[in-house]
Short mmCIF file of C-alpha atoms in Angstrom, two decimals:
data_model
loop_
_atom_site.label_atom_id
_atom_site.label_comp_id
_atom_site.label_asym_id
_atom_site.label_seq_id
_atom_site.Cartn_x
_atom_site.Cartn_y
_atom_site.Cartn_z
CA MET A 110 144.26 82.60 55.38
CA ALA A 111 147.51 84.27 56.26
CA PRO A 112 148.93 86.17 53.27
CA ARG A 113 152.40 84.73 53.74
CA ALA A 114 153.42 81.14 54.35
CA THR A 115 155.76 80.36 57.24
CA TRP A 116 157.37 77.53 55.27
CA LYS A 117 157.07 76.00 51.80
CA GLY A 118 158.23 72.58 50.67
CA PHE A 119 156.94 69.09 49.94
CA LEU A 120 154.94 66.39 51.69
CA LYS A 121 156.27 62.95 50.72
CA LEU A 122 154.42 59.65 51.16
CA ASP A 123 156.63 56.97 49.60
CA GLU A 124 156.61 57.89 45.90
CA VAL A 125 153.74 60.37 46.25
CA VAL A 126 154.96 63.97 46.53
CA CYS A 127 152.79 67.03 47.11
CA GLY A 128 153.81 70.69 47.23
CA VAL A 129 152.64 72.17 50.54
CA ALA A 130 152.89 75.33 52.63
CA LEU A 131 152.65 75.87 56.39
CA TYR A 132 150.69 78.77 57.86
CA THR A 133 150.68 79.73 61.53
CA ALA A 134 147.41 78.61 63.13
CA VAL A 135 147.85 80.51 66.41
CA THR A 136 149.34 83.99 66.63
CA ALA A 137 149.89 86.70 69.21
CA SER A 138 150.35 89.43 66.59
CA GLU A 139 146.88 90.86 67.33
CA ARG A 140 147.80 91.63 70.91
CA VAL A 141 148.54 95.18 71.99
CA SER A 142 152.27 95.77 71.65
CA LEU A 143 154.00 98.03 74.19
CA HIS A 144 157.44 99.59 73.74
CA MET A 145 160.08 100.79 76.19
CA LEU A 146 160.39 104.60 76.28
CA ASN A 147 162.50 107.26 77.96
CA LYS A 148 160.13 108.57 80.65
CA ARG A 149 161.65 112.05 80.47
CA THR A 150 161.69 112.53 76.66
CA GLY A 151 159.11 110.01 75.48
CA HIS A 152 161.60 108.66 72.94
CA ARG A 153 161.64 104.95 72.15
CA LEU A 154 164.66 103.15 73.57
CA GLN A 155 167.16 101.08 71.59
CA ARG A 156 168.63 97.81 72.74
CA ARG A 157 172.39 97.41 72.62
CA PHE A 158 174.81 94.69 73.69
CA ILE A 159 177.34 95.98 76.22
CA ASP A 160 180.53 94.27 77.37
CA PRO A 161 180.23 94.56 81.18
CA ASP A 162 184.01 94.66 81.68
CA THR A 163 184.89 97.32 79.09
CA GLY A 164 181.54 99.14 79.07
CA GLU A 165 181.74 99.29 75.28
CA THR A 166 178.96 98.50 72.81
CA VAL A 167 179.63 95.26 70.90
CA GLU A 168 178.62 95.61 67.26
CA ARG A 169 176.79 92.83 65.43
CA ASP A 170 179.83 91.67 63.42
CA GLU A 171 181.74 91.14 66.68
CA GLN A 172 179.05 89.05 68.37
CA VAL A 173 179.33 85.25 68.61
CA LYS A 174 177.42 82.59 70.52
CA GLY A 175 178.85 80.63 73.42
CA TYR A 176 178.00 77.76 75.77
CA GLU A 177 178.67 78.24 79.48
CA VAL A 178 180.74 75.38 80.91
CA GLY A 179 181.51 77.09 84.20
CA SER A 180 180.98 80.37 86.01
CA GLY A 181 182.07 82.97 83.46
CA ASP A 182 183.77 80.30 81.32
CA TYR A 183 182.39 79.77 77.83
CA VAL A 184 183.04 77.63 74.77
CA MET A 185 182.91 80.12 71.89
CA LEU A 186 181.15 79.10 68.67
CA ASP A 187 181.61 80.99 65.41
CA PRO A 188 178.53 81.55 63.19
CA GLU A 189 180.03 79.23 60.56
CA GLU A 190 180.42 76.44 63.13
CA VAL A 191 176.82 76.83 64.31
CA ALA A 192 175.62 76.79 60.69
CA ALA A 193 177.59 73.59 60.02
CA ALA A 194 175.73 71.86 62.89
CA THR A 195 172.37 72.63 61.28
CA PRO A 196 170.86 69.48 59.68
CA GLU A 197 170.64 69.35 55.89
CA ASN A 198 167.31 70.75 54.78
CA ASP A 199 165.72 69.22 51.68
CA LYS A 200 162.44 71.11 52.24
CA THR A 201 160.57 67.83 52.62
CA LEU A 202 158.19 66.53 55.27
CA SER A 203 158.37 62.74 55.04
CA VAL A 204 155.55 60.53 56.32
CA GLU A 205 157.08 58.06 58.80
CA GLY A 206 153.92 56.16 59.67
CA PHE A 207 150.27 56.30 60.70
CA ILE A 208 148.75 56.08 64.18
CA PRO A 209 145.28 56.37 65.76
CA CYS A 210 144.30 60.04 66.07
CA GLY A 211 144.18 60.04 69.86
CA GLN A 212 147.37 58.10 70.54
CA VAL A 213 149.70 61.07 71.10
CA ASP A 214 149.47 62.59 74.58
CA ASP A 215 148.40 66.26 74.39
CA LEU A 216 151.44 67.10 76.53
CA TYR A 217 153.60 66.64 73.45
CA PHE A 218 151.61 69.16 71.37
CA ASP A 219 153.75 72.25 70.81
CA ARG A 220 152.59 74.48 67.95
CA PRO A 221 149.82 73.99 65.35
CA TYR A 222 150.06 74.97 61.69
CA TYR A 223 147.62 74.88 58.79
CA LEU A 224 149.05 72.71 56.01
CA ARG A 225 147.73 73.70 52.56
CA PRO A 226 148.57 72.75 48.98
CA ALA A 227 151.31 75.07 47.73
CA ASP A 228 149.67 75.61 44.35
CA GLU A 229 146.76 74.53 42.16
CA ALA A 230 148.75 71.65 40.66
CA SER A 231 149.17 70.12 44.15
CA GLN A 232 145.49 70.19 45.11
CA ALA A 233 144.56 66.75 43.74
CA THR A 234 147.41 64.97 45.54
CA TYR A 235 146.67 66.91 48.71
CA ALA A 236 143.00 65.87 48.55
CA VAL A 237 143.89 62.18 48.12
CA ILE A 238 146.14 62.25 51.22
CA ARG A 239 143.55 64.17 53.24
CA GLU A 240 140.66 61.88 52.36
CA GLY A 241 142.82 58.80 52.90
CA LEU A 242 143.51 59.94 56.46
CA ARG A 243 139.84 60.76 56.99
CA ALA A 244 138.60 57.40 55.70
CA SER A 245 141.15 55.45 57.75
CA LYS A 246 140.57 57.60 60.86
CA VAL A 247 144.29 57.94 61.44
CA ALA A 248 146.92 60.66 61.78
CA ALA A 249 150.32 60.73 60.10
CA LEU A 250 153.65 61.21 61.82
CA VAL A 251 155.88 63.28 59.56
CA SER A 252 159.46 64.44 60.02
CA GLY A 253 161.58 67.13 58.45
CA VAL A 254 163.83 70.10 59.11
CA LEU A 255 161.91 73.25 59.99
CA PHE A 256 163.47 76.50 61.15
CA ARG A 257 166.97 74.96 61.27
CA ARG A 258 165.97 72.04 63.51
CA PRO A 259 164.66 68.52 62.86
CA HIS A 260 161.05 68.17 63.96
CA THR A 261 158.30 65.58 64.16
CA LEU A 262 154.77 66.73 63.37
CA LEU A 263 151.37 65.10 63.78
CA LEU A 264 149.28 65.50 60.62
CA ARG A 265 145.49 65.34 61.11
CA VAL A 266 142.39 66.10 59.06
CA HIS A 267 140.68 69.35 60.02
CA ASP A 268 137.53 70.27 58.07
CA ASP A 269 138.62 70.65 54.42
CA GLY A 270 142.32 70.82 55.24
CA LEU A 271 145.11 69.40 57.36
CA ILE A 272 146.58 70.50 60.67
CA ALA A 273 150.28 69.85 61.27
CA THR A 274 151.07 70.04 64.97
CA MET A 275 154.73 70.32 65.91
CA LEU A 276 155.55 67.85 68.68
CA SER A 277 157.92 68.38 71.58
CA PHE A 278 160.88 66.05 71.93
CA ASP A 279 160.72 63.49 74.70
CA TYR A 280 163.49 65.21 76.71
CA GLU A 281 161.49 68.46 76.69
CA VAL A 282 158.43 66.98 78.42
CA ARG A 283 158.71 66.77 82.20
CA SER A 284 157.71 63.62 84.03
CA ALA A 285 154.21 63.55 85.52
CA GLU A 286 155.41 60.94 87.99
CA ASP A 287 157.91 63.42 89.40
CA ALA A 288 155.35 66.24 89.40
CA PHE A 289 152.79 64.26 91.43
CA ALA A 290 155.20 62.13 93.49
CA ASP A 291 154.42 63.76 96.86
CA ILE A 292 150.62 63.58 96.56
CA GLY A 293 149.53 61.08 99.19
CA GLU A 294 146.61 58.65 99.23
CA VAL A 295 143.35 60.25 100.37
CA LYS A 296 140.16 58.45 101.37
CA ILE A 297 137.06 60.16 100.01
CA GLU A 298 133.69 59.74 101.71
CA ASP A 299 130.79 58.51 99.58
CA GLU A 300 128.83 61.72 100.21
CA MET A 301 131.73 63.89 99.08
CA LEU A 302 132.05 61.94 95.85
CA ASP A 303 128.28 62.10 95.23
CA LEU A 304 128.27 65.86 95.80
CA ALA A 305 131.26 66.34 93.50
CA ARG A 306 129.53 64.33 90.77
CA HIS A 307 126.36 66.38 91.20
CA ILE A 308 128.29 69.66 90.87
CA ILE A 309 130.04 68.38 87.75
CA ASP A 310 126.71 67.27 86.21
CA THR A 311 125.07 70.65 86.84
CA LYS A 312 127.99 72.51 85.25
CA ALA A 313 128.32 70.30 82.17
CA GLY A 314 128.56 72.32 78.95
CA THR A 315 130.44 72.77 75.69
CA PHE A 316 133.66 74.60 74.89
CA ARG A 317 133.01 77.93 73.13
CA PRO A 318 136.34 79.76 72.69
CA GLU A 319 134.60 83.05 71.87
CA ALA A 320 133.09 83.07 75.36
CA TYR A 321 136.48 83.38 77.04
CA GLU A 322 137.84 86.92 77.03
CA ASP A 323 141.45 87.97 77.46
CA ARG A 324 140.70 90.44 80.26
CA TYR A 325 144.28 91.69 80.42
CA GLU A 326 144.22 92.54 76.70
CA ALA A 327 140.85 94.27 77.05
CA ALA A 328 142.12 96.25 80.06
CA LEU A 329 145.21 97.38 78.12
CA VAL A 330 143.05 98.55 75.20
CA GLU A 331 140.79 100.49 77.58
CA LEU A 332 143.82 101.99 79.36
CA VAL A 333 145.34 103.21 76.07
CA ARG A 334 141.94 104.59 74.99
CA ALA A 335 141.49 106.45 78.26
CA LYS A 336 144.99 107.97 78.08
CA MET A 337 144.45 109.07 74.46
CA GLU A 338 141.12 110.69 75.35
CA GLY A 339 142.41 112.30 78.55
CA ARG A 340 139.98 110.41 80.75
CA LYS A 341 140.64 109.65 84.39
CA ILE A 342 142.15 106.23 85.00
CA ARG A 343 140.08 104.23 87.44
CA PRO A 344 141.97 101.68 89.54
CA PRO A 345 140.58 98.14 89.25
CA LYS A 346 138.41 96.81 92.03
CA GLU A 347 140.14 94.43 94.38
CA ALA A 348 138.95 90.89 93.85
CA PRO A 349 137.34 89.26 96.91
CA ARG A 350 139.62 86.79 98.62
CA GLY A 351 138.45 83.26 99.11
CA LYS A 352 137.93 81.97 102.63
CA VAL A 353 139.18 78.66 103.92
CA VAL A 354 136.06 76.62 104.67
CA ASP A 355 135.21 73.06 105.61
CA LEU A 356 135.40 70.84 102.49
CA MET A 357 132.08 69.07 103.11
CA ASP A 358 130.30 72.38 103.74
CA ALA A 359 131.83 73.87 100.59
CA LEU A 360 130.67 70.87 98.52
CA ARG A 361 127.14 71.10 99.94
CA ARG A 362 126.92 74.83 99.24
CA SER A 363 128.27 74.34 95.71
CA ALA A 364 125.62 71.67 95.15
CA GLY A 365 122.92 74.15 96.21
CA MET A 366 122.33 72.62 99.63
CA LYS A 367 122.05 74.62 102.85
CA GLY A 368 123.08 73.64 106.33
CA GLU A 369 124.41 70.23 107.23
CA GLY A 370 122.02 68.09 105.16
CA ASN A 371 122.49 64.32 105.12
CA LYS A 372 123.71 61.55 102.90
CA ALA A 373 120.22 60.65 101.71
CA ASP A 374 119.69 64.20 100.45
CA ALA A 375 123.05 64.19 98.73
CA LYS A 376 122.35 60.91 96.97
CA ALA A 377 118.93 62.10 95.88
CA THR A 378 120.44 65.11 94.13
CA GLY A 379 123.63 63.50 92.89
CA GLY A 380 124.52 61.09 90.15
CA LYS A 381 125.38 57.42 90.63
CA SER A 382 126.31 56.55 94.20
CA ALA A 383 129.38 54.54 95.05
CA ARG A 384 127.56 52.65 97.83
CA GLY A 385 129.66 50.76 100.33
CA LYS A 386 132.87 51.92 98.75
CA SER A 387 135.43 54.60 99.48
CA ALA A 388 137.37 56.08 96.60
CA SER A 389 141.05 56.88 96.75
CA SER A 390 143.27 59.03 94.63
CA LYS A 391 146.95 58.37 94.21
CA SER A 392 149.55 59.27 91.63
CA THR A 393 150.67 56.04 89.99
CA SER A 394 151.50 57.16 86.49
CA GLY A 395 154.95 56.17 85.31
CA LYS A 396 154.81 57.97 82.01
CA LYS A 397 154.82 61.58 80.97
CA ALA A 398 151.21 62.72 81.17
CA ALA A 399 149.44 65.66 82.76
CA GLY A 400 146.83 67.14 82.81
CA LYS A 401 138.89 87.31 71.33
CA SER A 402 138.57 89.57 73.58
CA ALA A 403 138.39 93.29 72.90
CA SER A 404 137.12 94.38 69.52
CA GLY A 405 139.70 93.91 66.77
CA GLY A 406 139.16 97.37 65.34
CA ALA A 407 139.54 99.08 68.70
CA ARG A 408 142.63 97.02 69.48
CA ALA A 409 144.25 97.79 66.14
CA SER A 410 143.48 101.51 66.49
CA ALA A 411 144.88 101.67 70.00
CA GLN A 412 147.95 99.71 68.97
CA ARG A 413 148.71 101.95 65.99
CA LYS A 414 148.37 105.14 68.00
CA ALA A 415 150.24 103.77 70.99
CA SER A 416 153.25 102.57 68.96
#
């Protein structure tokens, strides 16, 4: 568990109150961190705010925020005014209701947090809420002010704890209808569909996150290592470019078939056949819906020495 909580407060279900703490569930802090340097001196650069008209550095106590209403025209907001617009924060996540676990579209999932009891005295209440959710097979919608903004979170059981996933606001999620509006109707031959099903069946598996490597991160670690050790840097091999091929031929080859083949062969190797029918795909949705890596020790060592 992370040594420091991101947020501490209370979880409130009617008259039931439980002290809780949020911990970041996903972090990029383990990634290699690169800094901007002066190429000539090797010194790390500093970032400053410059007024483009005067060329002078603007110190922190002279900086304010502003909203652009026209080209070069801004409404200026003082820090006190921005602070006054921040909702009142009572450090409480209030349960608004309960819904089936799978009801919220994944598109609305923003950021996951581990929600734990804040102290030993809160563990019993926490356990009652957790097991109540588990027994009822539901998730809780909770709301509260986090990081100066009001947020809605989806609270779900996860092993012996709870996951609180911050949800995006409706206006932040783009319409799937707009995204797929120009995709036309396509008639799909029975053989094509059978071949596609066969390919899918042969590649069925399970999700194992440890099997997927961040190749960019691993390449950065190796690059830093090589530079530190004075080794020659080898340029990466150019990836082969895909060729545009006939769709039916590509499906047959992917299914392990050679040459032209025939529909009987395809149906013998495929799954269920959609006999006498032609499938079509068309975007009709009117709602918003859409669709470690290098060794930790090596990464940490390279990061420390490279910083």
